[in-house]
PDB file of C-alpha atoms (C1' of nucleotides) in Angstrom:
ATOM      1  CA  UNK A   1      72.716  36.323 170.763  1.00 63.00           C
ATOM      2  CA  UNK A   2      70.127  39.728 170.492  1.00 57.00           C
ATOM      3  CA  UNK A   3      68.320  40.830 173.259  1.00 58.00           C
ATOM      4  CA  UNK A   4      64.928  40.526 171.162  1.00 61.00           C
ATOM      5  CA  UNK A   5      66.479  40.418 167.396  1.00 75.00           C
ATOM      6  CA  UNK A   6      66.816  37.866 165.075  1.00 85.00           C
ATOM      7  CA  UNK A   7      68.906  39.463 162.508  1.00 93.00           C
ATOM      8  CA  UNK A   8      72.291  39.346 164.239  1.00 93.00           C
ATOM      9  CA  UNK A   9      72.271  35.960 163.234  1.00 89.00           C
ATOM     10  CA  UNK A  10      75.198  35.201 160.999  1.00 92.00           C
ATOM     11  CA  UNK A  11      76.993  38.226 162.076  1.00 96.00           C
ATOM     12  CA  UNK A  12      78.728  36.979 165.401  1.00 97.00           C
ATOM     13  CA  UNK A  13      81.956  35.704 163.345  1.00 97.00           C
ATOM     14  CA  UNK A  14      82.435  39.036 161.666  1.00 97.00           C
ATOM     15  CA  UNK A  15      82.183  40.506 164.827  1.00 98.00           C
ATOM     16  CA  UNK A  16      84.503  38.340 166.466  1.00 98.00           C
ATOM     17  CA  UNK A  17      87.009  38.157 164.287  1.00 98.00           C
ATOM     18  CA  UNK A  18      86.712  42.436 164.190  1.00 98.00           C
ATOM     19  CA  UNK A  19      87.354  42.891 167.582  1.00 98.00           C
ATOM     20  CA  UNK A  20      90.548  40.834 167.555  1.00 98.00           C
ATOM     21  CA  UNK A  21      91.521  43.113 164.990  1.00 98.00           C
ATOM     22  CA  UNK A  22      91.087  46.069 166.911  1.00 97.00           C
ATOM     23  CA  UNK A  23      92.374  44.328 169.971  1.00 97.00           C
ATOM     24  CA  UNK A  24      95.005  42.263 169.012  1.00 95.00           C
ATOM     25  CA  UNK A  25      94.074  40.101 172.142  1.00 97.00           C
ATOM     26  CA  UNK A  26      91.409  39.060 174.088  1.00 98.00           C
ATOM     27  CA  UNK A  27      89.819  36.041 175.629  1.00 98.00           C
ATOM     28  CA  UNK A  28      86.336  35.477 175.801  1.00 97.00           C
ATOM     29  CA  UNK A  29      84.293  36.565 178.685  1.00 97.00           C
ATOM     30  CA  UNK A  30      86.169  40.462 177.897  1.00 98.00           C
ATOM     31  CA  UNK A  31      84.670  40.181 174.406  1.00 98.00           C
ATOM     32  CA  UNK A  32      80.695  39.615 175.856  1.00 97.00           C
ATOM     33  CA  UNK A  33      81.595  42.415 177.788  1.00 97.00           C
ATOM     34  CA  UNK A  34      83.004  44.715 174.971  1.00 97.00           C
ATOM     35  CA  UNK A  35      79.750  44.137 173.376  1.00 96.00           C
ATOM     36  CA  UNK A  36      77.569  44.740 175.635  1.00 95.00           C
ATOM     37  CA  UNK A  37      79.546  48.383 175.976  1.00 95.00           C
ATOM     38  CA  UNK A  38      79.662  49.145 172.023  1.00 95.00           C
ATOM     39  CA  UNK A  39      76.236  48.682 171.877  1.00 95.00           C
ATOM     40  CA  UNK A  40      74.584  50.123 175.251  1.00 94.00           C
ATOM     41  CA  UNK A  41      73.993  46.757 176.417  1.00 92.00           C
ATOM     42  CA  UNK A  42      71.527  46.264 173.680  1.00 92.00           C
ATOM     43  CA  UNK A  43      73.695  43.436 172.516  1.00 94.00           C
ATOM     44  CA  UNK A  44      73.956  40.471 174.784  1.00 93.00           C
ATOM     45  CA  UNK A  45      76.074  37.903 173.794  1.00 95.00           C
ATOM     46  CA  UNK A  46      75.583  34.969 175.493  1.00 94.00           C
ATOM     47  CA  UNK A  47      77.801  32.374 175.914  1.00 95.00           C
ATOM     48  CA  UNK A  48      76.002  29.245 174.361  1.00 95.00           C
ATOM     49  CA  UNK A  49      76.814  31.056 171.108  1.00 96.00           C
ATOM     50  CA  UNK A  50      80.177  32.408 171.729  1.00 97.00           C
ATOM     51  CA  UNK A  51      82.322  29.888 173.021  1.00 97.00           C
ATOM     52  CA  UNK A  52      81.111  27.281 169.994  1.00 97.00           C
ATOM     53  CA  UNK A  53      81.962  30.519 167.432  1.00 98.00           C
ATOM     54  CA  UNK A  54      85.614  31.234 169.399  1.00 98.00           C
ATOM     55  CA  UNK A  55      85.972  26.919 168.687  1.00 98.00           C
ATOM     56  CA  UNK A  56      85.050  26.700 165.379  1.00 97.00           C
ATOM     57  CA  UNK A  57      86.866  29.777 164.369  1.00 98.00           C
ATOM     58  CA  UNK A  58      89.907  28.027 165.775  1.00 97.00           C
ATOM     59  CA  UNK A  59      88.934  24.640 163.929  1.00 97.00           C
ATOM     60  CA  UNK A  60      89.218  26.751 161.238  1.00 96.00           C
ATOM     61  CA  UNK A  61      92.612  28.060 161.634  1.00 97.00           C
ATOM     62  CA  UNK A  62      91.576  31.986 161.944  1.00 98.00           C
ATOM     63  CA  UNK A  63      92.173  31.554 165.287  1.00 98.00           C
ATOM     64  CA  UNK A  64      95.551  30.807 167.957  1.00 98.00           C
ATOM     65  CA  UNK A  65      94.938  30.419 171.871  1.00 98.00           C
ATOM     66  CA  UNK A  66      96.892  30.834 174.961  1.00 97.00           C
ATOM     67  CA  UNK A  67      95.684  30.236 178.315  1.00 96.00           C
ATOM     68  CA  UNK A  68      96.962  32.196 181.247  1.00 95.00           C
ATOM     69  CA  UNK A  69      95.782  32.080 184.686  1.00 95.00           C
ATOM     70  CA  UNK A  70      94.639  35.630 186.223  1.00 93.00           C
ATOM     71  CA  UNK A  71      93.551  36.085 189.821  1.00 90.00           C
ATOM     72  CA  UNK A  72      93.377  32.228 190.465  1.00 91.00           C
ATOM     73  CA  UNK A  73      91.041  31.997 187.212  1.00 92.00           C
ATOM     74  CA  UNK A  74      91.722  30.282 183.567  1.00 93.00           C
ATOM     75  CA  UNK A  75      91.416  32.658 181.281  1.00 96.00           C
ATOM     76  CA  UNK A  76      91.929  31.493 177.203  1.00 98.00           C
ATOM     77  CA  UNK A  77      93.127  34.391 175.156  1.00 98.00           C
ATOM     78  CA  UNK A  78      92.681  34.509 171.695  1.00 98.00           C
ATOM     79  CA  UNK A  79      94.615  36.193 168.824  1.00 98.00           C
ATOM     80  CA  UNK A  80      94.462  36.366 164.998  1.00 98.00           C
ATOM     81  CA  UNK A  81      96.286  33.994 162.914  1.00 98.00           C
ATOM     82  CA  UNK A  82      98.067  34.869 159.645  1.00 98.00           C
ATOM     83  CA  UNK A  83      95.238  33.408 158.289  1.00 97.00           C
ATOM     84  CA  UNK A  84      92.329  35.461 160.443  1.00 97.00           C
ATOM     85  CA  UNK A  85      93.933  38.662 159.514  1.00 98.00           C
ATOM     86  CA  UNK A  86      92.901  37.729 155.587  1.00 97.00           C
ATOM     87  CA  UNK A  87      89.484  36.309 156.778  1.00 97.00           C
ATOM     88  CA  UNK A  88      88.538  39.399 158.504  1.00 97.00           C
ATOM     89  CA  UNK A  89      88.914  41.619 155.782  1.00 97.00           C
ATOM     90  CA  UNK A  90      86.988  39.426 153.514  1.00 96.00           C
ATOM     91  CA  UNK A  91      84.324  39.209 156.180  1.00 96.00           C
ATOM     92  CA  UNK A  92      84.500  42.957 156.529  1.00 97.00           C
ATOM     93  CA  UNK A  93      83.487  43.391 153.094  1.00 96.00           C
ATOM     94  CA  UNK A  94      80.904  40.995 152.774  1.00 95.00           C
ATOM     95  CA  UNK A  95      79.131  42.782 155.828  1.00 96.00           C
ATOM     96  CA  UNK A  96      79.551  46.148 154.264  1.00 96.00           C
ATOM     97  CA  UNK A  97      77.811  44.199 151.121  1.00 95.00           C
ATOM     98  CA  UNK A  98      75.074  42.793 153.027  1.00 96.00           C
ATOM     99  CA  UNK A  99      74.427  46.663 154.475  1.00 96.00           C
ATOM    100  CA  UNK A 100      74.218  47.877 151.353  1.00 95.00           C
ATOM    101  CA  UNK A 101      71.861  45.493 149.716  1.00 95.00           C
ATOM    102  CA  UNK A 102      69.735  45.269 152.802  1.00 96.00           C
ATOM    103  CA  UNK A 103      69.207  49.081 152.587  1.00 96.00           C
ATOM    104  CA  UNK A 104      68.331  48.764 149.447  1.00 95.00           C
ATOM    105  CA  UNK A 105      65.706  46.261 149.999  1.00 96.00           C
ATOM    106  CA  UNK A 106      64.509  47.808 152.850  1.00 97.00           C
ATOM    107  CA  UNK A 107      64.130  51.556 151.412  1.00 94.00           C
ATOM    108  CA  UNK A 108      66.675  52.868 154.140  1.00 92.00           C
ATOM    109  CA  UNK A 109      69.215  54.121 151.918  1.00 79.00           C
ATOM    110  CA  UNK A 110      70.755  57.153 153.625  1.00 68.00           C
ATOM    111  CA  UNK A 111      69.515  60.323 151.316  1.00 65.00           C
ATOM    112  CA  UNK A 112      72.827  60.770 149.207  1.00 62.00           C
TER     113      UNK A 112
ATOM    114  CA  UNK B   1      68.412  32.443 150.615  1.00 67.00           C
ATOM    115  CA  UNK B   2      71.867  34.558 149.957  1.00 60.00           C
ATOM    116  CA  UNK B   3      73.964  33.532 147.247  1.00 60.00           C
ATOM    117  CA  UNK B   4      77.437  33.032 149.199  1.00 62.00           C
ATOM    118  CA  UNK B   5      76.403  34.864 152.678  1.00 76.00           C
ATOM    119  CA  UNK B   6      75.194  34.002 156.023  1.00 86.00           C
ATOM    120  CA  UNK B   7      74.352  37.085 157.163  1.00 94.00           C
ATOM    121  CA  UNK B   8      70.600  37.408 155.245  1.00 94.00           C
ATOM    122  CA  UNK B   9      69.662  34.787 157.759  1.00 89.00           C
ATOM    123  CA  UNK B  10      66.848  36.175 160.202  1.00 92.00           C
ATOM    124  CA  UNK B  11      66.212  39.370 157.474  1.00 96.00           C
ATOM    125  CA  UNK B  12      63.328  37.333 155.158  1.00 97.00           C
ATOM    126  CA  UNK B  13      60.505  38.300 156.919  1.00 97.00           C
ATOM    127  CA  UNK B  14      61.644  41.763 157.050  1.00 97.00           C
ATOM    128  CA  UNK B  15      61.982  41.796 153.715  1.00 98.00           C
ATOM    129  CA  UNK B  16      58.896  40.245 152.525  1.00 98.00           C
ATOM    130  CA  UNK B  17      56.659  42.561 154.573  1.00 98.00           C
ATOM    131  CA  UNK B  18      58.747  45.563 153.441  1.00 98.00           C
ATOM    132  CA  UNK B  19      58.092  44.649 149.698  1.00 98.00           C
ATOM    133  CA  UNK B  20      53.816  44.071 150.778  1.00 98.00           C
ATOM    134  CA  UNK B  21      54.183  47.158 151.967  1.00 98.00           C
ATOM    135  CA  UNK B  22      55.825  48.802 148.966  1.00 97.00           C
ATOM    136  CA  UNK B  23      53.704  46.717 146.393  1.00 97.00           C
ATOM    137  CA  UNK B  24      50.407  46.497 147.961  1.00 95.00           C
ATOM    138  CA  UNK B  25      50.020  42.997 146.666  1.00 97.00           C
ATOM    139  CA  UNK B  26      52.309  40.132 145.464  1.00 98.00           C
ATOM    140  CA  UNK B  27      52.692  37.027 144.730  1.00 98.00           C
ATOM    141  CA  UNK B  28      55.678  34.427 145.563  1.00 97.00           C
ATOM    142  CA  UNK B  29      57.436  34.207 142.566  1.00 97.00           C
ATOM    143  CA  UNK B  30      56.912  37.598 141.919  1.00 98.00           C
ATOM    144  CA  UNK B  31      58.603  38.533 145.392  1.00 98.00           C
ATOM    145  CA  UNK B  32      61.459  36.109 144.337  1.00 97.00           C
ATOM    146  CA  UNK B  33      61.985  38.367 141.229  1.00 97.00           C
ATOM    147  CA  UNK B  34      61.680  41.539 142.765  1.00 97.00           C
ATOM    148  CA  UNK B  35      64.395  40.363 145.322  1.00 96.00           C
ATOM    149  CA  UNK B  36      66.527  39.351 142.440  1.00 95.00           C
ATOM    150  CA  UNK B  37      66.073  42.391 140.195  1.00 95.00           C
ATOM    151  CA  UNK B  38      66.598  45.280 143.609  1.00 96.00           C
ATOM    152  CA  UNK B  39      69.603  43.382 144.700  1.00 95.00           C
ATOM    153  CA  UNK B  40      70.971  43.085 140.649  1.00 94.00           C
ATOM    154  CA  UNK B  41      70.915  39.212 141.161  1.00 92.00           C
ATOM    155  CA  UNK B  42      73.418  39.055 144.022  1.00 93.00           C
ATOM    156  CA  UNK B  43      70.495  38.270 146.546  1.00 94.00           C
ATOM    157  CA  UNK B  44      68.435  34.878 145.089  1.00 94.00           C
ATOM    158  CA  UNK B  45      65.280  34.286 147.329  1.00 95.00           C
ATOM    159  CA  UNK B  46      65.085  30.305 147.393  1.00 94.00           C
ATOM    160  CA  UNK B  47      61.418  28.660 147.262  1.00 96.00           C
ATOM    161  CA  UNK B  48      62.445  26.681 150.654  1.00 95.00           C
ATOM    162  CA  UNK B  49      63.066  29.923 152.185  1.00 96.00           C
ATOM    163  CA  UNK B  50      60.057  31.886 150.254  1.00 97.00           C
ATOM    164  CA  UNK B  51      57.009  29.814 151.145  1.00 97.00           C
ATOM    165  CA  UNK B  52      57.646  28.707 154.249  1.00 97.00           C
ATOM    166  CA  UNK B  53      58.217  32.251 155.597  1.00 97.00           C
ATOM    167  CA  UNK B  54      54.732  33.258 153.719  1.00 98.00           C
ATOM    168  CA  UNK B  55      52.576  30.715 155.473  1.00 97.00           C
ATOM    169  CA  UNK B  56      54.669  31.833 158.829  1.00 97.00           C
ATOM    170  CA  UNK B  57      53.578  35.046 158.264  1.00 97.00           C
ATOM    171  CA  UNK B  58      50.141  34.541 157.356  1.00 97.00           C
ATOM    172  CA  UNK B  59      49.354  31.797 160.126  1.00 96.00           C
ATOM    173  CA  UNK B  60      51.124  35.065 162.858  1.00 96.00           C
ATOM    174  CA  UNK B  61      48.046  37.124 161.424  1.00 96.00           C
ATOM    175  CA  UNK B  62      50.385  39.526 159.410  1.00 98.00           C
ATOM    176  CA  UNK B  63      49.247  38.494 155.686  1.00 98.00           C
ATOM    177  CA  UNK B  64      46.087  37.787 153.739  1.00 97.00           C
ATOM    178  CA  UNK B  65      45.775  35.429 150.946  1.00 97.00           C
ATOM    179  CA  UNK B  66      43.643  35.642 147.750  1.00 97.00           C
ATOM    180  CA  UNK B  67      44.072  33.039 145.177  1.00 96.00           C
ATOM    181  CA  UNK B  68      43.978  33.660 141.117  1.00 95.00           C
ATOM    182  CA  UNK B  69      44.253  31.575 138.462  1.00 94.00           C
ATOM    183  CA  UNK B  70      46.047  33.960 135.671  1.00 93.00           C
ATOM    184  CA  UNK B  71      47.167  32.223 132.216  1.00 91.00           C
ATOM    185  CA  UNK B  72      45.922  29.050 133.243  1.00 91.00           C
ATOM    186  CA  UNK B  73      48.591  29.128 136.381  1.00 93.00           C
ATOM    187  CA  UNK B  74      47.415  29.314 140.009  1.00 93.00           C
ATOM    188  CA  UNK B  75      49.200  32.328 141.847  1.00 96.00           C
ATOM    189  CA  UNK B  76      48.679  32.832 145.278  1.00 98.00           C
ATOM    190  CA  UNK B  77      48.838  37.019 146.150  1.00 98.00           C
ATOM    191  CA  UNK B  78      49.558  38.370 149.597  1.00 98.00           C
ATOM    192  CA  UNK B  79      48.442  42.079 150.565  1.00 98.00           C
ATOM    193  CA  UNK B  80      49.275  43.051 154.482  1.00 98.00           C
ATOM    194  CA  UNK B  81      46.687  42.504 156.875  1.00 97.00           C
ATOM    195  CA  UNK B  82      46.256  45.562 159.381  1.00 97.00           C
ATOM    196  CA  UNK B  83      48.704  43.637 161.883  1.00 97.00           C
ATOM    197  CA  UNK B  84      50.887  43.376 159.877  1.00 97.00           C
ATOM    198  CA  UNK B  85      50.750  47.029 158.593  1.00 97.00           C
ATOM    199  CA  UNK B  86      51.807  47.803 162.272  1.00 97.00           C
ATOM    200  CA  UNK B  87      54.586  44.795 161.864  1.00 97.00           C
ATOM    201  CA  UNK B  88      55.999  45.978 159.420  1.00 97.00           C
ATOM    202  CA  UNK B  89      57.026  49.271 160.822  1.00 97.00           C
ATOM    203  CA  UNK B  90      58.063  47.285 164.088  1.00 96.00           C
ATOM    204  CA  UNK B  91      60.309  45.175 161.649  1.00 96.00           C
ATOM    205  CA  UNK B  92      62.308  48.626 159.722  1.00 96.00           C
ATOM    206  CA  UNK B  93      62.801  50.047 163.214  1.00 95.00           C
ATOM    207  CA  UNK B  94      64.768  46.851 164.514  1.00 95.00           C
ATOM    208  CA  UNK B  95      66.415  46.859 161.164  1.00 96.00           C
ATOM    209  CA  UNK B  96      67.576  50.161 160.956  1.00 95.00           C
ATOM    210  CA  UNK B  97      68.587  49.840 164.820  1.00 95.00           C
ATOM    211  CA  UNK B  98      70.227  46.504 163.965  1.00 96.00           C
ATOM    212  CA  UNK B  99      72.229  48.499 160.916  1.00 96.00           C
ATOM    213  CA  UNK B 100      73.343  50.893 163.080  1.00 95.00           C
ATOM    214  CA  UNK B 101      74.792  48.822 165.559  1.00 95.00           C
ATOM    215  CA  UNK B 102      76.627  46.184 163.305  1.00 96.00           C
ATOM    216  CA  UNK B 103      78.218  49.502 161.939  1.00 96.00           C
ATOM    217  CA  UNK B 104      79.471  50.244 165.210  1.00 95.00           C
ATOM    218  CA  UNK B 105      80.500  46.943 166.359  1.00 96.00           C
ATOM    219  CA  UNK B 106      82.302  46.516 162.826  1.00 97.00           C
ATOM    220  CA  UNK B 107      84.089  50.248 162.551  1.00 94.00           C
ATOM    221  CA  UNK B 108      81.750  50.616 159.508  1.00 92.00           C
ATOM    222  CA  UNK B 109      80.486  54.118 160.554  1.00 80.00           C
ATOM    223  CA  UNK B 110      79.996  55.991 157.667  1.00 68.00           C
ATOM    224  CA  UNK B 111      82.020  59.501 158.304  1.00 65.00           C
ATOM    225  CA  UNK B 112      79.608  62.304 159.374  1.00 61.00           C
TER     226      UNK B 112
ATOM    227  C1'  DT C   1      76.065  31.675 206.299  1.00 89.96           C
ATOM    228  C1'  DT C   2      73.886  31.221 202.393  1.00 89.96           C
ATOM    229  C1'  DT C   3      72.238  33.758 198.692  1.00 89.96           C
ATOM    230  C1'  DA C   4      73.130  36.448 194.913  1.00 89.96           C
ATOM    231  C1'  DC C   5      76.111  38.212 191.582  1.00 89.96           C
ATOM    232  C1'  DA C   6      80.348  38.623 188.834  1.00 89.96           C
ATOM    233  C1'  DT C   7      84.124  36.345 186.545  1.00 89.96           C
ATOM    234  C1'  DA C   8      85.497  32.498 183.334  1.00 89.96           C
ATOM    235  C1'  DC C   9      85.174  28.470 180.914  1.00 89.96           C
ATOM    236  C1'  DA C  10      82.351  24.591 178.515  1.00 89.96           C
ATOM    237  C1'  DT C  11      78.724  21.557 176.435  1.00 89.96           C
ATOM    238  C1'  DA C  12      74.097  19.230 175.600  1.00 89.96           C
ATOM    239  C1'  DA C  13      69.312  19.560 174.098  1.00 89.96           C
ATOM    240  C1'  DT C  14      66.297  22.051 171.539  1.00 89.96           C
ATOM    241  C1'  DT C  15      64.603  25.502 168.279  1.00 89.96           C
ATOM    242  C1'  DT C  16      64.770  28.299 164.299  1.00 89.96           C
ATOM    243  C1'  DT C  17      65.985  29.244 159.790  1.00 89.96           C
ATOM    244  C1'  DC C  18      67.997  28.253 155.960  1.00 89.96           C
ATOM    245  C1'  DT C  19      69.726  25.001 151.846  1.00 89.96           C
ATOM    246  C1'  DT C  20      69.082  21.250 149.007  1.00 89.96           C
ATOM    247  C1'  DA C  21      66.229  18.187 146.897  1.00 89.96           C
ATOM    248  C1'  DT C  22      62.034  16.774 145.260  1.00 89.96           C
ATOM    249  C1'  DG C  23      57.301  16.957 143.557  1.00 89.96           C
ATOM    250  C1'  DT C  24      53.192  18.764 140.830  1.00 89.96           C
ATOM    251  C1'  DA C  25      51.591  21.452 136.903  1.00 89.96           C
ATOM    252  C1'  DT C  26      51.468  24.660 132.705  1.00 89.96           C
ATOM    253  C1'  DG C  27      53.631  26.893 128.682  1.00 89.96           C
ATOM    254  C1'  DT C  28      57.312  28.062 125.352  1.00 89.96           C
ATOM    255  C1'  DA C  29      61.572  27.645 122.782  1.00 89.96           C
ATOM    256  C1'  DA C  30      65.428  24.973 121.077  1.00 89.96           C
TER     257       DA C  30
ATOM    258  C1'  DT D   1      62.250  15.678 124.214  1.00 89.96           C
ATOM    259  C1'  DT D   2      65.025  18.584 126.489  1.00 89.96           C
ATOM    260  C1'  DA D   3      65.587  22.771 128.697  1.00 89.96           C
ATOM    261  C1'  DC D   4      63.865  26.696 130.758  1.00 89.96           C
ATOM    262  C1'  DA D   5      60.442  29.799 132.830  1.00 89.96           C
ATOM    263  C1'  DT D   6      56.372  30.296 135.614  1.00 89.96           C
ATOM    264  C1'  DA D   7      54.055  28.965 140.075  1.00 89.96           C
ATOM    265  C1'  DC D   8      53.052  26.526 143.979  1.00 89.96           C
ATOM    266  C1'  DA D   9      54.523  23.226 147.973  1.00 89.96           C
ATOM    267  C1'  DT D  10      57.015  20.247 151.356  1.00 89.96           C
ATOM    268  C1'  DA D  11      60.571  16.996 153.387  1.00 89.96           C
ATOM    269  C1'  DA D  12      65.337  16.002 154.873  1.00 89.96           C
ATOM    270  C1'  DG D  13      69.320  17.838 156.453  1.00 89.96           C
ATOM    271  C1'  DA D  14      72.683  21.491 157.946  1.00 89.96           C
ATOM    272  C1'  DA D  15      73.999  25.536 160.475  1.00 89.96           C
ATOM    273  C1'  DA D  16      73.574  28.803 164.034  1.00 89.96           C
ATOM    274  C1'  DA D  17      71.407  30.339 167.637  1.00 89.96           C
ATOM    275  C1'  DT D  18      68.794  29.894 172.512  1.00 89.96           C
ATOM    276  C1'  DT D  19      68.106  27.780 176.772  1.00 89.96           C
ATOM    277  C1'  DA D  20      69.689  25.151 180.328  1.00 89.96           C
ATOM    278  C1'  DT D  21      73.122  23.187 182.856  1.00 89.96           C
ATOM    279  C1'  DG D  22      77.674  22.287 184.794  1.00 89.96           C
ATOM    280  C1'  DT D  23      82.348  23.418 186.970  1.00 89.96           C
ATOM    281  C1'  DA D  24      85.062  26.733 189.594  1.00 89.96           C
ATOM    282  C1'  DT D  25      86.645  31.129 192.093  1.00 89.96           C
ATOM    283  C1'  DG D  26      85.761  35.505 194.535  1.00 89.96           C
ATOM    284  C1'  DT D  27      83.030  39.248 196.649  1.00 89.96           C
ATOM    285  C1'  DA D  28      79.060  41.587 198.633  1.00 89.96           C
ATOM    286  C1'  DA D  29      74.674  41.593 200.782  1.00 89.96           C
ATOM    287  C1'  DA D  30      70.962  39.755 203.729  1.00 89.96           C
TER     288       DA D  30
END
DNA sequence: TTTACATACATAATTTTCTTATGTATGTAA
DNA sequence: TTACATACATAAGAAAATTATGTATGTAAA
């Protein structure tokens, strides 16, 4: 998923499931491409992890589809389900968690 | 290696040769511990994860070994090598870029 | 005109990293 | 003798990623 960086691994559901927040909607190709623009294109998302992450979040039920065809192309849109919208706060949290104790272990608290 | 979280995964080596670096020297369990007592028990360092990621480490030229028996009990104690002096630093600047841009890809900026 | 690149989806094979389980061994406390 | 702590180690399996490949459409360059 990193360009050279192991330790966005386990992250690309929060992420996911953040964006949709913010977005309400978006399908999956537009979120690679919102990532690569957050982050400067430091952040390359490629598809052989997204598309299994956009499934299983849907296996799950944090996720609803709807396909729509846009200039002759399929294009699957995903949303937030009831569900999702409780997941991503929890998920939200835990990654604010994981920041904290990782600075902590790391000696890169920001001087208070 | 996290109690309930995914998102540790890929930050163990980081972590180890952050503590070397702190400590000097150390032994396994003693790293588990340290982990345990920085993070107030929320973050438990499994033995599966632990030793594994030592011998990684030391067979990638980043850690020396030096084996005492104390109490009757062998301990194994890892110091940084000069590689992995220069790892180490290598490893906080990906983390600290890695922080940064899980903060922005998760609206977790902290307000200037 | 065919090569490359962008858009848009998907999956299979493999690798990496972790969890869980197990094993050895010593020492102490219940 | 059971449980727990100290101290190492590895094997089997699960989970999440990378890499590679495939389909399909459209545009721009060589």
């Amino acid at each position: 998923m990193a360009t050279n960086n192991e330790l966005f691994k386990g992250t690309l559901q929060t992420i996911i499931l953040n964006l949709l927040a913010d977005n309400k909607r978006m399908y999956g190709y537009e979120i690679t491409q919102k990532v690569k623009l957050i982050t400067a294109g430091e952040l390359v998302l490629k598809e052989g992890a997204l598309y299994p992450a956009l499934h299983k979040l849907e296996a799950e039920g944090f996720l609803e589809t709807s396909t729509e065809i846009v200039e002759n192309r399929v294009r699957k849109y995903y949303e937030l389900s009831q569900n999702g919208e409780k997941e991503v706060i929890s998920k939200l949290q835990e990654a604010k968690d994981f920041i904290a104790q990782l600075q902590l272990l790391l000696n890169l608290k920001p001087a208070l």
